[in-house]
């Protein structure tokens, strides 16, 4: 559901009217491979955004807090880009017990 960009919804009580719902997560529209997640706001954390993207079988997750309305999108794109451009040295290895 968090990765859905647009959805046409019919209320059970109103068969004729269709509501067009659009996700407000800009990352879905502006960052290749974005799988969504969540935007939010709390007083202590202020503007927050948790975002994830999947490319070539690798998923990167970014979290920003205490960020401005526009900056949370830009900072998330920078973090995800950095994650894809700088994979961990042990990426793809299975942990041994």
Short mmCIF file of N, CA and C in Angstrom, two decimals:
data_model
loop_
_atom_site.label_atom_id
_atom_site.label_comp_id
_atom_site.label_asym_id
_atom_site.label_seq_id
_atom_site.Cartn_x
_atom_site.Cartn_y
_atom_site.Cartn_z
N UNK A 1 0.81 -1.19 0.00
CA UNK A 1 0.00 0.00 0.00
C UNK A 1 0.86 1.26 0.00
N UNK A 2 1.96 1.27 0.74
CA UNK A 2 2.78 2.48 0.82
C UNK A 2 3.48 2.80 -0.49
N UNK A 3 3.56 1.84 -1.40
CA UNK A 3 4.21 2.11 -2.68
C UNK A 3 3.21 2.43 -3.79
N UNK A 4 1.93 2.48 -3.47
CA UNK A 4 0.91 2.79 -4.46
C UNK A 4 0.91 4.28 -4.76
N UNK A 5 1.08 4.64 -6.02
CA UNK A 5 1.11 6.06 -6.40
C UNK A 5 -0.30 6.63 -6.51
N UNK A 6 -1.18 5.92 -7.19
CA UNK A 6 -2.56 6.38 -7.40
C UNK A 6 -3.50 5.20 -7.23
N UNK A 7 -4.74 5.49 -6.79
CA UNK A 7 -5.71 4.43 -6.59
C UNK A 7 -7.11 4.98 -6.84
N UNK A 8 -7.90 4.27 -7.63
CA UNK A 8 -9.30 4.64 -7.86
C UNK A 8 -10.15 3.85 -6.87
N UNK A 9 -10.93 4.56 -6.08
CA UNK A 9 -11.69 3.92 -5.00
C UNK A 9 -13.17 4.24 -5.12
N UNK A 10 -13.97 3.18 -5.04
CA UNK A 10 -15.43 3.33 -5.04
C UNK A 10 -15.94 3.02 -3.65
N UNK A 11 -16.70 3.94 -3.10
CA UNK A 11 -17.32 3.69 -1.80
C UNK A 11 -18.45 2.68 -1.99
N UNK A 12 -18.60 1.77 -1.05
CA UNK A 12 -19.63 0.74 -1.15
C UNK A 12 -21.03 1.35 -1.22
N UNK A 13 -21.22 2.49 -0.61
CA UNK A 13 -22.55 3.11 -0.57
C UNK A 13 -22.84 3.98 -1.79
N UNK A 14 -21.82 4.32 -2.54
CA UNK A 14 -22.00 5.19 -3.72
C UNK A 14 -21.35 4.53 -4.94
N UNK A 15 -22.09 3.74 -5.64
CA UNK A 15 -21.55 2.97 -6.75
C UNK A 15 -21.15 3.82 -7.95
N UNK A 16 -21.72 5.01 -8.08
CA UNK A 16 -21.42 5.83 -9.25
C UNK A 16 -20.17 6.67 -9.10
N UNK A 17 -19.89 7.13 -7.88
CA UNK A 17 -18.77 8.05 -7.67
C UNK A 17 -17.47 7.29 -7.41
N UNK A 18 -16.43 7.67 -8.15
CA UNK A 18 -15.10 7.08 -7.98
C UNK A 18 -14.18 8.18 -7.47
N UNK A 19 -13.47 7.91 -6.41
CA UNK A 19 -12.53 8.86 -5.83
C UNK A 19 -11.13 8.49 -6.31
N UNK A 20 -10.40 9.47 -6.82
CA UNK A 20 -9.02 9.27 -7.23
C UNK A 20 -8.11 9.67 -6.06
N UNK A 21 -7.42 8.72 -5.49
CA UNK A 21 -6.53 8.98 -4.37
C UNK A 21 -5.09 9.00 -4.87
N UNK A 22 -4.31 9.98 -4.44
CA UNK A 22 -2.91 10.11 -4.85
C UNK A 22 -2.03 10.14 -3.62
N UNK A 23 -1.00 9.32 -3.62
CA UNK A 23 -0.03 9.27 -2.53
C UNK A 23 0.76 10.58 -2.52
N UNK A 24 0.97 11.14 -1.34
CA UNK A 24 1.70 12.40 -1.22
C UNK A 24 3.20 12.20 -0.99
N UNK A 25 3.66 10.96 -1.01
CA UNK A 25 5.09 10.68 -0.83
C UNK A 25 5.81 10.99 -2.15
N UNK A 26 6.47 12.13 -2.21
CA UNK A 26 7.15 12.58 -3.44
C UNK A 26 8.24 11.62 -3.90
N UNK A 27 8.79 10.85 -2.98
CA UNK A 27 9.86 9.93 -3.34
C UNK A 27 9.38 8.90 -4.37
N UNK A 28 8.13 8.50 -4.29
CA UNK A 28 7.59 7.51 -5.23
C UNK A 28 7.65 8.02 -6.66
N UNK A 29 7.54 9.32 -6.84
CA UNK A 29 7.51 9.91 -8.17
C UNK A 29 8.87 10.42 -8.62
N UNK A 30 9.79 10.65 -7.67
CA UNK A 30 11.04 11.34 -7.99
C UNK A 30 12.32 10.55 -7.74
N UNK A 31 12.21 9.33 -7.21
CA UNK A 31 13.42 8.56 -6.95
C UNK A 31 13.24 7.14 -7.51
N UNK A 32 14.08 6.80 -8.46
CA UNK A 32 13.99 5.50 -9.14
C UNK A 32 14.07 4.35 -8.13
N UNK A 33 13.11 3.45 -8.20
CA UNK A 33 13.11 2.27 -7.36
C UNK A 33 12.49 2.46 -5.99
N UNK A 34 11.98 3.65 -5.71
CA UNK A 34 11.41 3.91 -4.39
C UNK A 34 10.23 2.98 -4.14
N UNK A 35 10.22 2.36 -2.97
CA UNK A 35 9.14 1.46 -2.60
C UNK A 35 8.24 2.08 -1.54
N UNK A 36 8.49 3.34 -1.21
CA UNK A 36 7.60 4.06 -0.32
C UNK A 36 8.09 4.15 1.10
N UNK A 37 7.29 4.09 1.98
CA UNK A 37 7.26 4.02 3.43
C UNK A 37 6.42 5.13 4.02
N UNK A 38 6.97 6.02 4.84
CA UNK A 38 6.08 6.87 5.63
C UNK A 38 6.63 8.27 5.84
N UNK A 39 5.74 9.24 5.72
CA UNK A 39 6.05 10.61 6.10
C UNK A 39 5.37 10.87 7.44
N UNK A 40 5.86 11.85 8.19
CA UNK A 40 5.21 12.14 9.46
C UNK A 40 5.71 13.39 10.12
N UNK A 41 5.11 13.68 11.27
CA UNK A 41 5.51 14.83 12.07
C UNK A 41 5.17 14.55 13.52
N UNK A 42 6.13 14.79 14.40
CA UNK A 42 5.89 14.80 15.83
C UNK A 42 6.59 16.03 16.39
N UNK A 43 6.18 16.50 17.54
CA UNK A 43 6.83 17.68 18.11
C UNK A 43 8.31 17.45 18.36
N UNK A 44 8.72 16.32 18.99
CA UNK A 44 10.17 16.14 19.22
C UNK A 44 10.98 15.93 17.94
N UNK A 45 10.46 15.15 17.00
CA UNK A 45 11.22 14.83 15.78
C UNK A 45 10.95 15.81 14.65
N UNK A 46 9.87 16.55 14.75
CA UNK A 46 9.40 17.48 13.72
C UNK A 46 9.20 16.74 12.40
N UNK A 47 9.60 17.33 11.26
CA UNK A 47 9.38 16.68 9.97
C UNK A 47 10.21 15.40 9.85
N UNK A 48 9.55 14.29 9.54
CA UNK A 48 10.24 13.00 9.42
C UNK A 48 9.87 12.32 8.11
N UNK A 49 10.79 11.49 7.64
CA UNK A 49 10.53 10.69 6.45
C UNK A 49 11.37 9.43 6.52
N UNK A 50 10.71 8.29 6.42
CA UNK A 50 11.39 7.01 6.28
C UNK A 50 11.13 6.57 4.85
N UNK A 51 12.19 6.32 4.10
CA UNK A 51 12.02 5.93 2.70
C UNK A 51 12.90 4.73 2.39
N UNK A 52 12.48 3.98 1.38
CA UNK A 52 13.24 2.81 0.95
C UNK A 52 13.21 2.74 -0.56
N UNK A 53 14.26 2.17 -1.12
CA UNK A 53 14.33 1.98 -2.57
C UNK A 53 15.00 0.65 -2.85
N UNK A 54 14.57 0.03 -3.93
CA UNK A 54 15.08 -1.28 -4.34
C UNK A 54 15.62 -1.16 -5.75
N UNK A 55 16.91 -1.50 -5.90
CA UNK A 55 17.57 -1.49 -7.22
C UNK A 55 18.46 -2.72 -7.33
N UNK A 56 18.32 -3.42 -8.43
CA UNK A 56 19.17 -4.59 -8.71
C UNK A 56 19.21 -5.56 -7.53
N UNK A 57 18.07 -5.77 -6.90
CA UNK A 57 17.98 -6.73 -5.81
C UNK A 57 18.52 -6.23 -4.49
N UNK A 58 18.90 -4.99 -4.40
CA UNK A 58 19.46 -4.41 -3.17
C UNK A 58 18.54 -3.31 -2.65
N UNK A 59 18.20 -3.37 -1.37
CA UNK A 59 17.33 -2.37 -0.78
C UNK A 59 18.11 -1.47 0.17
N UNK A 60 17.86 -0.17 0.06
CA UNK A 60 18.47 0.81 0.94
C UNK A 60 17.33 1.55 1.64
N UNK A 61 17.51 1.78 2.94
CA UNK A 61 16.50 2.47 3.75
C UNK A 61 17.13 3.71 4.36
N UNK A 62 16.40 4.82 4.33
CA UNK A 62 16.88 6.08 4.90
C UNK A 62 15.83 6.64 5.84
N UNK A 63 16.29 7.25 6.92
CA UNK A 63 15.41 7.92 7.87
C UNK A 63 15.94 9.31 8.13
N UNK A 64 15.09 10.31 8.00
CA UNK A 64 15.46 11.68 8.36
C UNK A 64 14.45 12.20 9.38
N UNK A 65 14.96 12.95 10.34
CA UNK A 65 14.12 13.55 11.37
C UNK A 65 14.57 14.98 11.60
N UNK A 66 13.69 15.76 12.17
CA UNK A 66 13.97 17.15 12.50
C UNK A 66 14.44 17.90 11.25
N UNK A 67 13.67 17.73 10.19
CA UNK A 67 14.03 18.29 8.89
C UNK A 67 12.89 19.17 8.39
N UNK A 68 13.19 20.11 7.52
CA UNK A 68 12.19 21.00 6.97
C UNK A 68 11.30 20.30 5.95
N UNK A 69 10.23 20.99 5.56
CA UNK A 69 9.27 20.40 4.62
C UNK A 69 9.91 19.99 3.30
N UNK A 70 10.72 20.84 2.71
CA UNK A 70 11.37 20.51 1.44
C UNK A 70 12.64 19.69 1.67
N UNK A 71 13.38 20.00 2.72
CA UNK A 71 14.67 19.35 2.96
C UNK A 71 14.55 17.86 3.21
N UNK A 72 13.44 17.40 3.80
CA UNK A 72 13.33 15.96 4.08
C UNK A 72 13.35 15.14 2.80
N UNK A 73 12.79 15.68 1.72
CA UNK A 73 12.81 14.97 0.43
C UNK A 73 14.22 14.96 -0.15
N UNK A 74 14.86 16.12 -0.15
CA UNK A 74 16.21 16.24 -0.71
C UNK A 74 17.21 15.40 0.09
N UNK A 75 17.14 15.47 1.42
CA UNK A 75 18.06 14.71 2.26
C UNK A 75 17.86 13.20 2.10
N UNK A 76 16.61 12.78 1.96
CA UNK A 76 16.33 11.35 1.76
C UNK A 76 16.91 10.86 0.44
N UNK A 77 16.77 11.67 -0.62
CA UNK A 77 17.34 11.29 -1.92
C UNK A 77 18.86 11.19 -1.83
N UNK A 78 19.47 12.12 -1.13
CA UNK A 78 20.94 12.08 -0.95
C UNK A 78 21.37 10.83 -0.19
N UNK A 79 20.65 10.50 0.88
CA UNK A 79 21.00 9.31 1.68
C UNK A 79 20.83 8.02 0.88
N UNK A 80 19.72 7.89 0.17
CA UNK A 80 19.50 6.68 -0.63
C UNK A 80 20.54 6.57 -1.74
N UNK A 81 20.83 7.68 -2.41
CA UNK A 81 21.85 7.67 -3.47
C UNK A 81 23.19 7.25 -2.90
N UNK A 82 23.56 7.80 -1.75
CA UNK A 82 24.82 7.43 -1.11
C UNK A 82 24.84 5.93 -0.79
N UNK A 83 23.73 5.41 -0.28
CA UNK A 83 23.66 3.99 0.04
C UNK A 83 23.86 3.10 -1.18
N UNK A 84 23.30 3.49 -2.32
CA UNK A 84 23.47 2.69 -3.53
C UNK A 84 24.88 2.84 -4.11
N UNK A 85 25.46 4.02 -3.99
CA UNK A 85 26.79 4.24 -4.56
C UNK A 85 27.91 3.71 -3.68
N UNK A 86 27.65 3.45 -2.41
CA UNK A 86 28.67 2.99 -1.46
C UNK A 86 28.15 1.78 -0.67
N UNK A 87 28.05 0.63 -1.34
CA UNK A 87 27.55 -0.56 -0.61
C UNK A 87 28.54 -0.97 0.47
N UNK A 88 28.05 -1.59 1.54
CA UNK A 88 28.96 -2.07 2.58
C UNK A 88 29.90 -3.13 2.00
N UNK A 89 31.08 -3.22 2.57
CA UNK A 89 32.08 -4.17 2.05
C UNK A 89 31.62 -5.60 2.13
N UNK A 90 30.78 -5.91 3.12
CA UNK A 90 30.32 -7.30 3.28
C UNK A 90 28.93 -7.50 2.70
N UNK A 91 28.49 -6.63 1.80
CA UNK A 91 27.17 -6.75 1.19
C UNK A 91 27.02 -8.09 0.49
N UNK A 92 25.93 -8.74 0.72
CA UNK A 92 25.66 -10.01 0.07
C UNK A 92 26.17 -11.22 0.84
N UNK A 93 26.94 -11.01 1.89
CA UNK A 93 27.44 -12.13 2.69
C UNK A 93 26.40 -12.52 3.74
N UNK A 94 26.29 -13.79 3.98
CA UNK A 94 25.38 -14.30 4.99
C UNK A 94 26.12 -14.37 6.31
N UNK A 95 25.50 -13.85 7.37
CA UNK A 95 26.13 -13.89 8.69
C UNK A 95 26.27 -15.32 9.18
N UNK A 96 27.40 -15.60 9.79
CA UNK A 96 27.63 -16.94 10.36
C UNK A 96 27.26 -16.94 11.83
N UNK A 97 26.70 -18.05 12.28
CA UNK A 97 26.35 -18.17 13.71
C UNK A 97 27.48 -18.78 14.47
#
